[in-house]
Coordinates of C-alpha atoms and ligand atoms in Angstrom, one line a residue:
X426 CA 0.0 0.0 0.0
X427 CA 2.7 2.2 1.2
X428 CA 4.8 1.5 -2.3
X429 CA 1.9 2.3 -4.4
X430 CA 0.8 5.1 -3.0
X431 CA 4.8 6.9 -3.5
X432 CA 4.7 5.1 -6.9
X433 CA 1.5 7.0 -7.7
X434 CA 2.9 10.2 -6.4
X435 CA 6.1 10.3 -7.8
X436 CA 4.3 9.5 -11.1
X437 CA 1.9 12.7 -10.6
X438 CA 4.9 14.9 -9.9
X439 CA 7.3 13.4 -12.7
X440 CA 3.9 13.8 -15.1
X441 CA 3.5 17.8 -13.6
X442 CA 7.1 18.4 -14.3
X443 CA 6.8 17.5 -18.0
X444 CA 3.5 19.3 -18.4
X445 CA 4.5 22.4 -16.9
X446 CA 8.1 22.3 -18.9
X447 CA 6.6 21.7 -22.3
X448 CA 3.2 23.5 -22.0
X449 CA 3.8 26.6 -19.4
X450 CA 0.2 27.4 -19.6
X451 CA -0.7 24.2 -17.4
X452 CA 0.2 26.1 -14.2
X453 CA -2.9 28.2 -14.8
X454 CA -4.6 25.1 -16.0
X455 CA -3.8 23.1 -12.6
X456 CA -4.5 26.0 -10.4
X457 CA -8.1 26.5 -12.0
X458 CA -8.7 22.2 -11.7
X459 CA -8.0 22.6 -7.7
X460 CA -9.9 26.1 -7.2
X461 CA -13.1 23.8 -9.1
X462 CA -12.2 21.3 -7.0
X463 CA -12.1 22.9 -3.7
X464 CA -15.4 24.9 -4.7
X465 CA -17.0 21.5 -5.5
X466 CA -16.3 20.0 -2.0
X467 CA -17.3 23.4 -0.3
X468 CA -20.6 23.0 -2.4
X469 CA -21.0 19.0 -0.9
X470 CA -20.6 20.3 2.4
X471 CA -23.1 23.2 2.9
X472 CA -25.7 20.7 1.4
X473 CA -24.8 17.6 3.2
X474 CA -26.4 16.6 6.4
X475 CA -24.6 14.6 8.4
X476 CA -22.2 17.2 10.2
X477 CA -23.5 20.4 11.1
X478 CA -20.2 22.3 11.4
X479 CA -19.2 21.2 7.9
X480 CA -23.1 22.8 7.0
X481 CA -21.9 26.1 9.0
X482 CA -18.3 26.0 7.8
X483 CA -18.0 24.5 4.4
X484 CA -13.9 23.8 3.4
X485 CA -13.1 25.1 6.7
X486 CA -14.1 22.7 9.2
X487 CA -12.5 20.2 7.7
X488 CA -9.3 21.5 8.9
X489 CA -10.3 21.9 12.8
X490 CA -10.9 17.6 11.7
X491 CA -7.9 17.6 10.3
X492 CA -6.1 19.6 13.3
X493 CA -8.1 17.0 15.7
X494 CA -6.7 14.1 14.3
X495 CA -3.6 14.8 13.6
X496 CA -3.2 16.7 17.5
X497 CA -1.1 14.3 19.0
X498 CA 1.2 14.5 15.9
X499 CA 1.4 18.1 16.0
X500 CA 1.8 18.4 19.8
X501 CA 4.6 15.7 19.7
X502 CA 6.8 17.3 16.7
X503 CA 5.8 21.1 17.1
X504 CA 5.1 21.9 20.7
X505 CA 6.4 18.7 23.0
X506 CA 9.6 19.7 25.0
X507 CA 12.5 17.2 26.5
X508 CA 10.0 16.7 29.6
X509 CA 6.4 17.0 28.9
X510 CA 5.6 13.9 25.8
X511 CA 3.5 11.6 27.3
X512 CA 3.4 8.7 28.2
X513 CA 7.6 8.5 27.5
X514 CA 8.8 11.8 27.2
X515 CA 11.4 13.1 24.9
X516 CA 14.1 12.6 27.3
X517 CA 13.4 9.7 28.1
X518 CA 12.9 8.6 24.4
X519 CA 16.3 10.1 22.7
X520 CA 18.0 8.1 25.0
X521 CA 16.9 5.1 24.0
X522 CA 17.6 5.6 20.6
X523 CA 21.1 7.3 20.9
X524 CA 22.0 4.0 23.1
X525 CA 20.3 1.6 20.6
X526 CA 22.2 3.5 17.4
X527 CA 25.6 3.6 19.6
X528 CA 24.8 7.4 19.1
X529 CA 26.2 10.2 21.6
X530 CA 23.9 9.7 24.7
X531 CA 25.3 12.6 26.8
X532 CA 23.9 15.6 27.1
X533 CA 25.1 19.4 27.2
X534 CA 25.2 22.4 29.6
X535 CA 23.3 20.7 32.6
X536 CA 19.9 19.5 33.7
X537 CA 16.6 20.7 32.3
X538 CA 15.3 19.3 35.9
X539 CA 14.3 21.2 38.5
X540 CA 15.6 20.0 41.5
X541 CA 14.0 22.3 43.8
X542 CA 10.5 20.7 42.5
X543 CA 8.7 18.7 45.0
X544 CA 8.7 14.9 43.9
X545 CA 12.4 15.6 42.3
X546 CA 14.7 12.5 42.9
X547 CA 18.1 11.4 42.8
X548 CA 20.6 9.1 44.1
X549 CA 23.3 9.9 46.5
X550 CA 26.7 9.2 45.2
X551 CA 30.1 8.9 47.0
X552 CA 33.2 10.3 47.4
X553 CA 34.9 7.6 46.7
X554 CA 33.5 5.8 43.8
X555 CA 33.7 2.2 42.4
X556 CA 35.6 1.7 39.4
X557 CA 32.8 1.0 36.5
X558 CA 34.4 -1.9 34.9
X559 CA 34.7 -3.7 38.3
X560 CA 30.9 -4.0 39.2
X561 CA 28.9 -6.9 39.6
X562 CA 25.5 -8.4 40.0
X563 CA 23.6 -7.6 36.4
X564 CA 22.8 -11.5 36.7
X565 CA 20.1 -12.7 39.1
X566 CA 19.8 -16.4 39.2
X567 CA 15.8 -17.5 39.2
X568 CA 13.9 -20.6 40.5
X569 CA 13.4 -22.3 44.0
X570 CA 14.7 -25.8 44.9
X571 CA 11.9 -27.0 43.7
X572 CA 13.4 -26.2 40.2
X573 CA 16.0 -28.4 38.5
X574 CA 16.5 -25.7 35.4
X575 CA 17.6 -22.5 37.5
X576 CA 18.0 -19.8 35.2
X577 CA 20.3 -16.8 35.3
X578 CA 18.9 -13.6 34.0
X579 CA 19.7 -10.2 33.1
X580 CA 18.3 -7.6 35.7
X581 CA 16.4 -6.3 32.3
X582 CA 14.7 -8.4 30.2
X583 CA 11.9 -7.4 27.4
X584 CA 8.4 -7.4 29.4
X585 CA 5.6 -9.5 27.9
X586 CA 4.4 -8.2 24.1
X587 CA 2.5 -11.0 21.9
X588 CA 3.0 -11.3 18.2
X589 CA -0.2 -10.0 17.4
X590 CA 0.0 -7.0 19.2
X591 CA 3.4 -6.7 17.8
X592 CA 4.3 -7.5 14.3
X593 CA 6.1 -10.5 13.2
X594 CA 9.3 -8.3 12.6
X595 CA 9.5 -6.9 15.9
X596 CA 9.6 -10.2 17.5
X597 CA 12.2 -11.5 15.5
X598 CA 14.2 -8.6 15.8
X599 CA 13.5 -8.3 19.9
X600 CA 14.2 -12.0 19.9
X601 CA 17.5 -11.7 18.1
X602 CA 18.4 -8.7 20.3
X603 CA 17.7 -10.8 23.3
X604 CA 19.7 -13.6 21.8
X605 CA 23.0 -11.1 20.9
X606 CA 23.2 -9.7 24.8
X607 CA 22.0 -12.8 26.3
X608 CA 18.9 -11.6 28.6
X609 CA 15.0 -12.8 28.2
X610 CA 12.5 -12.3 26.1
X611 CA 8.7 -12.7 27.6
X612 CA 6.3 -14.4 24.9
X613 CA 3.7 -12.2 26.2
X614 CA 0.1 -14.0 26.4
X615 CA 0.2 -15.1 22.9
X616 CA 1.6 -18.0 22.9
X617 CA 5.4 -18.5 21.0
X618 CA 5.4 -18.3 17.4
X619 CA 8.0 -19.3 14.6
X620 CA 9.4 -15.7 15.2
X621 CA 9.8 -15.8 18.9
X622 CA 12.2 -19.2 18.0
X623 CA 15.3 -17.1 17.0
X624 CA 17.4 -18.5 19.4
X625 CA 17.0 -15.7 22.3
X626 CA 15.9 -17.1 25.9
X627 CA 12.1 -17.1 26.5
X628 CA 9.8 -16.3 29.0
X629 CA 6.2 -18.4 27.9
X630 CA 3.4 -16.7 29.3
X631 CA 0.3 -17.9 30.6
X632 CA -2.8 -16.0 30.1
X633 CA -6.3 -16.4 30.8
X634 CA -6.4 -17.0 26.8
X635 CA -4.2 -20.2 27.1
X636 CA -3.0 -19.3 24.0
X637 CA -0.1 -22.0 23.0
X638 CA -1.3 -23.8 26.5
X639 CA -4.9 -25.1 26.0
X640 CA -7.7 -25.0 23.6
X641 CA -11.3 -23.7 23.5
X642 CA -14.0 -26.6 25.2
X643 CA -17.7 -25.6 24.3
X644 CA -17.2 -21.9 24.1
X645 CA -14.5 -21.8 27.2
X646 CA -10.6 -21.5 26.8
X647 CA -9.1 -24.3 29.1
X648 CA -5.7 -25.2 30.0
X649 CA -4.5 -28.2 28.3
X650 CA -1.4 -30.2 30.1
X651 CA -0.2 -31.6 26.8
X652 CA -0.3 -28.5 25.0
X653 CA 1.2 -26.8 27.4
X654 CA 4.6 -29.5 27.8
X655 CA 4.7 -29.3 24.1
X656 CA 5.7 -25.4 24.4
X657 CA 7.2 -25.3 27.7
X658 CA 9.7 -28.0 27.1
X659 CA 11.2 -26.1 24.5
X660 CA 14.7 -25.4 25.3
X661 CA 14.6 -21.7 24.5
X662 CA 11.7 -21.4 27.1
X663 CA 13.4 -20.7 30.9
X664 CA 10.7 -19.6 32.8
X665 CA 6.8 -19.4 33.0
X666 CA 4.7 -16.4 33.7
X667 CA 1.5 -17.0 34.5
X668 CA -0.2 -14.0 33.9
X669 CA -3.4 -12.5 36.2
X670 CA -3.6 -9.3 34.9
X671 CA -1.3 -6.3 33.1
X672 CA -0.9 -2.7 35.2
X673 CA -2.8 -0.9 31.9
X674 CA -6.0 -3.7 32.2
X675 CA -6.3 -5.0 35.2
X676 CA -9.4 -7.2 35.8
X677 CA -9.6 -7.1 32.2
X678 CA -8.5 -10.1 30.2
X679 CA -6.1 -9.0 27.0
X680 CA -7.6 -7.5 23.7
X681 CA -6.5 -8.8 20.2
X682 CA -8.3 -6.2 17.9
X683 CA -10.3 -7.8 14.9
X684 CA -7.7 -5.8 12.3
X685 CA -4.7 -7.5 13.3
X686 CA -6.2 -11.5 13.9
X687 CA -4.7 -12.4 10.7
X688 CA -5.2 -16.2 9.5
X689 CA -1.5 -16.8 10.7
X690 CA -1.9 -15.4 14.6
X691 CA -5.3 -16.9 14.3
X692 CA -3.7 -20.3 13.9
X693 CA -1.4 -20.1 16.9
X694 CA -4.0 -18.8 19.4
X695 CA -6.6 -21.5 17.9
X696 CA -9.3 -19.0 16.9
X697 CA -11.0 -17.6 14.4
X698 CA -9.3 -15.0 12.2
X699 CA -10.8 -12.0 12.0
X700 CA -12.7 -11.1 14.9
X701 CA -11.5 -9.6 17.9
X702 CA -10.4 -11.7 20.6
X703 CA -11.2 -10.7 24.2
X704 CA -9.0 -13.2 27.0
X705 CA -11.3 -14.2 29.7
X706 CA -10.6 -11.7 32.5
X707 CA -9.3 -14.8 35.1
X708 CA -8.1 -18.3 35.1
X709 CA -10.6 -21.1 34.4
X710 CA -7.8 -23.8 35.7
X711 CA -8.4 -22.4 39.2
X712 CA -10.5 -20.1 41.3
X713 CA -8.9 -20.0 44.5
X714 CA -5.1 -19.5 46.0
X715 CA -5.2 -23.1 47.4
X716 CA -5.6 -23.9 43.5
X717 CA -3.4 -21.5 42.2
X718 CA -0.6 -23.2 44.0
X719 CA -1.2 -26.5 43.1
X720 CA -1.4 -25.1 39.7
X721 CA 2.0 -23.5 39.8
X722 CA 3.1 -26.6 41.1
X723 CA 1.4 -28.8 38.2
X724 CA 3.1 -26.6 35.8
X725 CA 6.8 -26.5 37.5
X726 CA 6.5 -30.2 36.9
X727 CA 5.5 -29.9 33.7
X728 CA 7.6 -27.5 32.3
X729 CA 10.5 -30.1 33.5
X730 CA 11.1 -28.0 36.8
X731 CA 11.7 -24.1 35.0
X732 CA 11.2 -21.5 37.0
X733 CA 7.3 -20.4 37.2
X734 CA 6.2 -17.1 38.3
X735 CA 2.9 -14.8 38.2
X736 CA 2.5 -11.2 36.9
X737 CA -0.3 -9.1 38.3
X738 CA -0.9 -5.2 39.0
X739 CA -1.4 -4.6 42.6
X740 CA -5.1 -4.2 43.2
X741 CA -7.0 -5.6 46.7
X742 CA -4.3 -5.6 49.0
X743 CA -6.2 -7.9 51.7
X744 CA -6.7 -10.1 48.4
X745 CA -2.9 -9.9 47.5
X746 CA -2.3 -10.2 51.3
X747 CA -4.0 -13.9 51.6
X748 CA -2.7 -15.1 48.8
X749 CA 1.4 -14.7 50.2
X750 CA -0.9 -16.2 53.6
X751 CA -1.6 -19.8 51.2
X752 CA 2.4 -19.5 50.2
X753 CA 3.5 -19.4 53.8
X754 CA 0.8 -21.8 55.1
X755 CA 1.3 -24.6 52.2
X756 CA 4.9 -24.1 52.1
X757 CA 4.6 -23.2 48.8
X758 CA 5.1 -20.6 46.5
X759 CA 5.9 -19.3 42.5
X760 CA 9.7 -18.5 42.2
X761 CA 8.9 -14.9 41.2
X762 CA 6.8 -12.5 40.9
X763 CA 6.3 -9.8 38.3
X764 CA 4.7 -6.7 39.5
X765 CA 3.1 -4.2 36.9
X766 CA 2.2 -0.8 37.6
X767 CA -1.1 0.7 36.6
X768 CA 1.1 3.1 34.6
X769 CA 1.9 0.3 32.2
X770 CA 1.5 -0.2 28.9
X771 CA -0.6 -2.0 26.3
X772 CA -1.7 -2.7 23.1
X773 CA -5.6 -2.1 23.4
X774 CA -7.0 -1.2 26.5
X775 CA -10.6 0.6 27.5
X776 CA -9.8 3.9 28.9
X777 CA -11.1 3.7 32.2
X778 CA -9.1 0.7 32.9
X779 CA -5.7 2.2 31.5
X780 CA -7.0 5.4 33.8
X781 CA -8.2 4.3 36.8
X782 CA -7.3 1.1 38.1
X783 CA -4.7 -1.1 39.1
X784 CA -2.1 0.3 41.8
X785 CA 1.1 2.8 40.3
X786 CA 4.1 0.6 40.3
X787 CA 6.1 2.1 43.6
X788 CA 3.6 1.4 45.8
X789 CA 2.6 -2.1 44.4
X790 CA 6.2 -3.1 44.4
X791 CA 6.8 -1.7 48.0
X792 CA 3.8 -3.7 49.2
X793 CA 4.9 -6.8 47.4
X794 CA 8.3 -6.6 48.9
X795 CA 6.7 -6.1 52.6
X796 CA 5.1 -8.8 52.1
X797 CA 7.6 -10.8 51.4
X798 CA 9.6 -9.9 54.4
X799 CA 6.9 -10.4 56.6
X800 CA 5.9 -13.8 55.6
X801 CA 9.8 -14.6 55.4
X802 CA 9.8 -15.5 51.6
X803 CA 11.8 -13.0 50.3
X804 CA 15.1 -15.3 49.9
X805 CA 12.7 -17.6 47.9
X806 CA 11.1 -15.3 45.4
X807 CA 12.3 -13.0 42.7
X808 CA 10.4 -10.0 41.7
X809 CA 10.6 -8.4 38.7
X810 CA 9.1 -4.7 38.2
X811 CA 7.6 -3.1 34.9
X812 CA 6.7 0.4 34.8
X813 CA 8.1 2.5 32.2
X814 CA 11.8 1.8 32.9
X815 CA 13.5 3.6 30.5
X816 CA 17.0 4.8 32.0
X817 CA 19.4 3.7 34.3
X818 CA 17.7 5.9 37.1
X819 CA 14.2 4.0 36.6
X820 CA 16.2 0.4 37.2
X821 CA 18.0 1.8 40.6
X822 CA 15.1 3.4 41.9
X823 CA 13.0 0.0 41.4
X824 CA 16.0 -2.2 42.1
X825 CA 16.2 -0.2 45.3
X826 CA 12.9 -0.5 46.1
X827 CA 13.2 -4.2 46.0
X828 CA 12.4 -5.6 42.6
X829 CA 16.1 -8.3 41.7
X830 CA 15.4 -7.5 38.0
X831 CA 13.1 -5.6 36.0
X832 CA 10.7 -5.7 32.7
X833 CA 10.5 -3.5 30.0
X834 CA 7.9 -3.3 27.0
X835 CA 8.1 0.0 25.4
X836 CA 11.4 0.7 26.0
X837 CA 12.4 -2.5 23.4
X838 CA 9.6 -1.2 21.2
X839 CA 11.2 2.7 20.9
X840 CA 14.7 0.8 20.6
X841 CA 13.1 -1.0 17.7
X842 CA 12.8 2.2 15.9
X843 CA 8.7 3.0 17.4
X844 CA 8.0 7.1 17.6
X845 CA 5.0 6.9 20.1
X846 CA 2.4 7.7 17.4
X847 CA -0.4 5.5 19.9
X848 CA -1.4 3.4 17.4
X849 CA -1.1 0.1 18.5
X850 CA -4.7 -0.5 18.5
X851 CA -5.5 0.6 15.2
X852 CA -2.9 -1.8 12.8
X853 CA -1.2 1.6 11.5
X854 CA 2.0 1.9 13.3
X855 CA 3.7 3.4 10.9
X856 CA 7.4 2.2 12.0
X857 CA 5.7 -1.8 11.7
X858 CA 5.9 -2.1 15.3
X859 CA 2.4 -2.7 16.8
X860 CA 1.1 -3.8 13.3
X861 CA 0.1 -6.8 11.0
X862 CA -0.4 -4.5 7.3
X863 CA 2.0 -6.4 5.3
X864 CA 3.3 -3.1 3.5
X865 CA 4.1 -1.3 7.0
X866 CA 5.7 -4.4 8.6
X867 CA 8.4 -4.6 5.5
X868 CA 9.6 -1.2 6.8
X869 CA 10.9 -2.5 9.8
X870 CA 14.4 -4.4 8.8
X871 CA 15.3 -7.1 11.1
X872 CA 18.6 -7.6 10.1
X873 CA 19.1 -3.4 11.9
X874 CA 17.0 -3.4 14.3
X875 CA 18.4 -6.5 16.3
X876 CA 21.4 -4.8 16.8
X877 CA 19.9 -2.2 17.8
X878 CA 17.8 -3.7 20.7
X879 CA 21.3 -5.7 22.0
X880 CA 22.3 -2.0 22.0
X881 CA 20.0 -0.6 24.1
X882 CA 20.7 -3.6 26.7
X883 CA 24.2 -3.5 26.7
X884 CA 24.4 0.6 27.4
X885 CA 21.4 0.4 29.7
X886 CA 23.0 -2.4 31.9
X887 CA 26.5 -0.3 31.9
X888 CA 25.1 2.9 32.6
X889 CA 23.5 0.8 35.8
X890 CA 26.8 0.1 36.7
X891 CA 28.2 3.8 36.1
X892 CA 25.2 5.0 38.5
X893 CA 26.2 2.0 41.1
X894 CA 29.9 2.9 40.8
X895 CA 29.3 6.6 41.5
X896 CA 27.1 5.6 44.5
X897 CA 30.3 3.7 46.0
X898 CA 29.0 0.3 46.2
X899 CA 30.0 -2.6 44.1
X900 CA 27.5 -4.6 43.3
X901 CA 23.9 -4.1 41.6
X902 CA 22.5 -6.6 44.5
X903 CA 23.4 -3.8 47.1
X904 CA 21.6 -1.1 46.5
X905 CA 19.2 -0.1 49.0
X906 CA 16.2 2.3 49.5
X907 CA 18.3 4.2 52.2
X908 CA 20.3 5.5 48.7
X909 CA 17.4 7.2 46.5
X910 CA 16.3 10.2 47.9
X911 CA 13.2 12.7 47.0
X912 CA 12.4 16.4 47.4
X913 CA 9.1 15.8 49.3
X914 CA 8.2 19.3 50.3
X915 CA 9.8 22.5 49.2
X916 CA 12.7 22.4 52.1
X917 CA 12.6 18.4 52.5
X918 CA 14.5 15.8 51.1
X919 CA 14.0 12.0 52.1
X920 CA 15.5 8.6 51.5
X921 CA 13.2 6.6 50.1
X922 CA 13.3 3.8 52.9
X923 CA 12.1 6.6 54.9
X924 CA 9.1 7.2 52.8
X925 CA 8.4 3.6 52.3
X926 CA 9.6 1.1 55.1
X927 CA 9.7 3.2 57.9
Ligands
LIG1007 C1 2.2 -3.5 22.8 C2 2.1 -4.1 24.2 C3 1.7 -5.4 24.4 C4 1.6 -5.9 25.6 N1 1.2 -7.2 25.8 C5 1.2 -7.8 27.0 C6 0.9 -9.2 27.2 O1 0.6 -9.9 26.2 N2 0.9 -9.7 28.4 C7 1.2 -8.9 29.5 O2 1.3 -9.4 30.6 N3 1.6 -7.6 29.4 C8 1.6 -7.1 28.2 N4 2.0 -5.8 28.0 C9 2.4 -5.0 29.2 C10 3.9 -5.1 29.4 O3 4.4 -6.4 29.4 C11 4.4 -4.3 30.6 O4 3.9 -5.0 31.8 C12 3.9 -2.9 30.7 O5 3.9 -2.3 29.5 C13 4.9 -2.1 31.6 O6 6.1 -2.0 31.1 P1 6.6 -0.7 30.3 O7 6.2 0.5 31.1 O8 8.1 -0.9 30.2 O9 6.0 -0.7 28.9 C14 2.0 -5.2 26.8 C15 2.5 -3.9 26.6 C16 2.6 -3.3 25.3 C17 3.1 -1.9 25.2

């Protein structure tokens, strides 16, 4: 589509050249055919019915339309500065691209921040730093005893994102990536296609869907043991994620829109191309903790003894409570847990969800880790965080906070070249990120944009080691909430232990 439509114009403007060259009186000619043209669609509108303001304003209104569409577009190359751009802001976005290209990523003159601001935060750093080269603990090894595969990990590894909701492309290329740097790549709740198998470590989600790990019984998705060894015997799959919910749709089961269930995805989940297809919004293999850890258990075994773990955003704490309750009472437990902040991101999601539910990452993760402590299973369980970790800052703060390694979704997908146009649910990315159009997913090259996501990896990890160096400590393992510190009113400044575990 793309192709033709720059074939087409570059034919029009070749065929104008000529015309005007040869025949000089066709300027007047072409300037005449638009005027008629524009007073033939100003004619349509004042006697159409349909929109008032195009009745009221005929020609005109059709640019406050095309003003309204195109907003976002506008407000993000004409008017967005370094800190503003939501939900990434430019900042935050140049400097995942200048680490993915191996571009300059340091920055001139000083900080656009203001530190006096209340909610400003930094890290204290020493007098006598670490040498950078010399610092250790970017590996964090995963699974209880009840494991017989351990797996090492990178402390970041590319959060859940299905092909489907991304395109075939960006998997391989995100897969490839993972593969170069050696860290994980999460299926997301799609299930594993032929271009998650490039050869990077996996992380096979679970979802309510049971895509890849059941089948559909009489109307119902079910979890299917057989299926489910098939895929998580694999030897690129490491761990399991069982997923309850995401921070950007919690209580809400994913959303594959209608445009981008093509006849290939539709043949991996097991459904019917075409429509849209909603995940249930929880598990039908369980409906209590008591079950849920029998089924963690069922699927350890399964798997061959990986590591299994659940993601969820924090939402009823006396719910999320309990449930660490059935770990300490049965003895046990997942060997990780992935926390996702409402801030999170998606593919599709209804508004009010994305909005206004599911618990902001700090606080969910701080809970989590209190949790832990008090029912003495922190030693036994890993938690990973995801919440728009972009820089090395982000990782710290969470690593401090008490997450061992952390998830990142739209980080990978700027690193693969994405410009936050917030299209993902409409299958017209036009970097062929977030899309299945044939024509739009050509123009992402995998062969480039591998590199570029080992890139981003490789830099992020060693400017986490630069920040743990200047903080004097030398190891990634050590850093604690007693070193981040936030302007909380105008004259105070407070470690973050003292905000959150005193
Ligand atoms: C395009 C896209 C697709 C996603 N798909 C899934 C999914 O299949 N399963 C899931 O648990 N989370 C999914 N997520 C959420 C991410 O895994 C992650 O938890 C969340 O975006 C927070 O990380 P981030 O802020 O680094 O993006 C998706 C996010 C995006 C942006």
């Amino acid at each position: 589509m793309r192709n033709t439509i720059l074939t087409i114009l570059f034919g029009i403007t070749v065929a104008f050249g000529v015309l005007v060259y040869f025949i000089p009186q066709i300027g007047t000619i072409i300037l005449l055919s638009i005027s008629g043209l524009l007073s033939l669609i100003a004619i349509y509108d004042s006697i159409q019915t349909k929109h008032s303001l195009l009745r009221a304003f005929p020609l005109v209104a059709r640019l406050r339309w095309l003003f309204e569409e195109e907003r976002d577009k506008i407000q993000q190359y004409f008017i967005e500065d370094n800190l503003n751009g939501t939900p990434i802001n430019r900042e935050k976005r140049s400097v995942v691209y200048q680490r993915a290209k191996l571009q300059k990523d340091t920055v001139p003159f000083g900080t656009q921040h203001n530190v006096y601001s209340k909610g400003y935060e930094f890290v204290k750093h020493s007098l006598f730093p670490k040498d950078h080269h010399h610092i250790n603990g970017e590996k964090v090894v995963f699974g209880s005893d009840k494991c017989t595969q351990k797996y090492e990990s990178s402390i970041i590894n590319i959060s859940a994102m299905s092909f489907g909701s991304l395109s075939k492309n960006a998997i391989m290329a995100l897969n490839q990536g993972a593969k170069m740097d050696g860290f994980a790549h999460n299926t997301g709740e799609g299930g594993i296609s032929p271009y998650h198998l490039q050869g990077g470590d996996l992380i096979f989600q679970v979802g309510t869907g049971y895509f890849g790990a059941g089948k559909s019984v009489d109307g119902k998705r079910v979890f299917d043991d057989a299926i489910f060894k098939e895929n998580a015997t694999r030897p690129e799959v490491k761990m399991i994620e069982i997923k309850f919910s995401q921070g950007a749709k919690p209580g809400h089961g994913g959303i594959l829109p209608a445009k981008k269930n093509t006849p290939e995805i539709a043949k991996i989940r097991a459904v019917e191309p075409g429509t849209q297809v909603d995940s249930p919004p929880s598990h039908s293999a369980f409906s209590d903790f008591k079950g849920m850890v029998t089924f963690i258990d069922k699927v350890r075994n399964l798997s061959g003894g990986k590591p299994v773990g659940i993601k969820f955003c924090v939402g009823n704490n006396e719910e999320i409570e309990e449930m660490f309750k059935t770990f300490s009472e049965a003895n046990n437990y997942p060997d990780f847990i992935s926390v996702d902040g409402g801030e999170g991101g998606t593919g599709a999601a209804p508004l009010e969800f994305t909005n206004y539910i599911g618990t902001p990452l700090v606080e969910g993760l701080v809970f989590v880790n209190k949790l832990l402590v008090k029912y003495k299973l922190k030693n036994n369980i890993r938690v990973i965080a995801s919440g728009k970790a972009v820089d090395a800052f982000d990782i710290v703060k969470y690593l401090a906070l008490g997450a061992d390694a952390v998830g990142m979704a739209r980080s990978f997908m700027l690193s693969l070249g994405c410009i936050q146009a917030r299209e993902c649910n409409l299958d017209t990315c036009p970097v062929g990120v977030a899309t299945q159009d044939a024509s739009l997913v050509e123009a992402l090259v995998v062969e480039k944009k591998n590199v570029r996501v080992k890139n981003y990896h490789n830099k992020t990890v060693a400017a986490v080691k630069e920040m743990t160096a200047a903080m004097g400590i030398e190891s990634i393992a050590d850093i604690k909430p007693s070193q981040v510190y936030r302007r909380r009113k105008d004259e105070e400044i407070v470690s973050l232990e003292e905000v959150y575990y005193k």
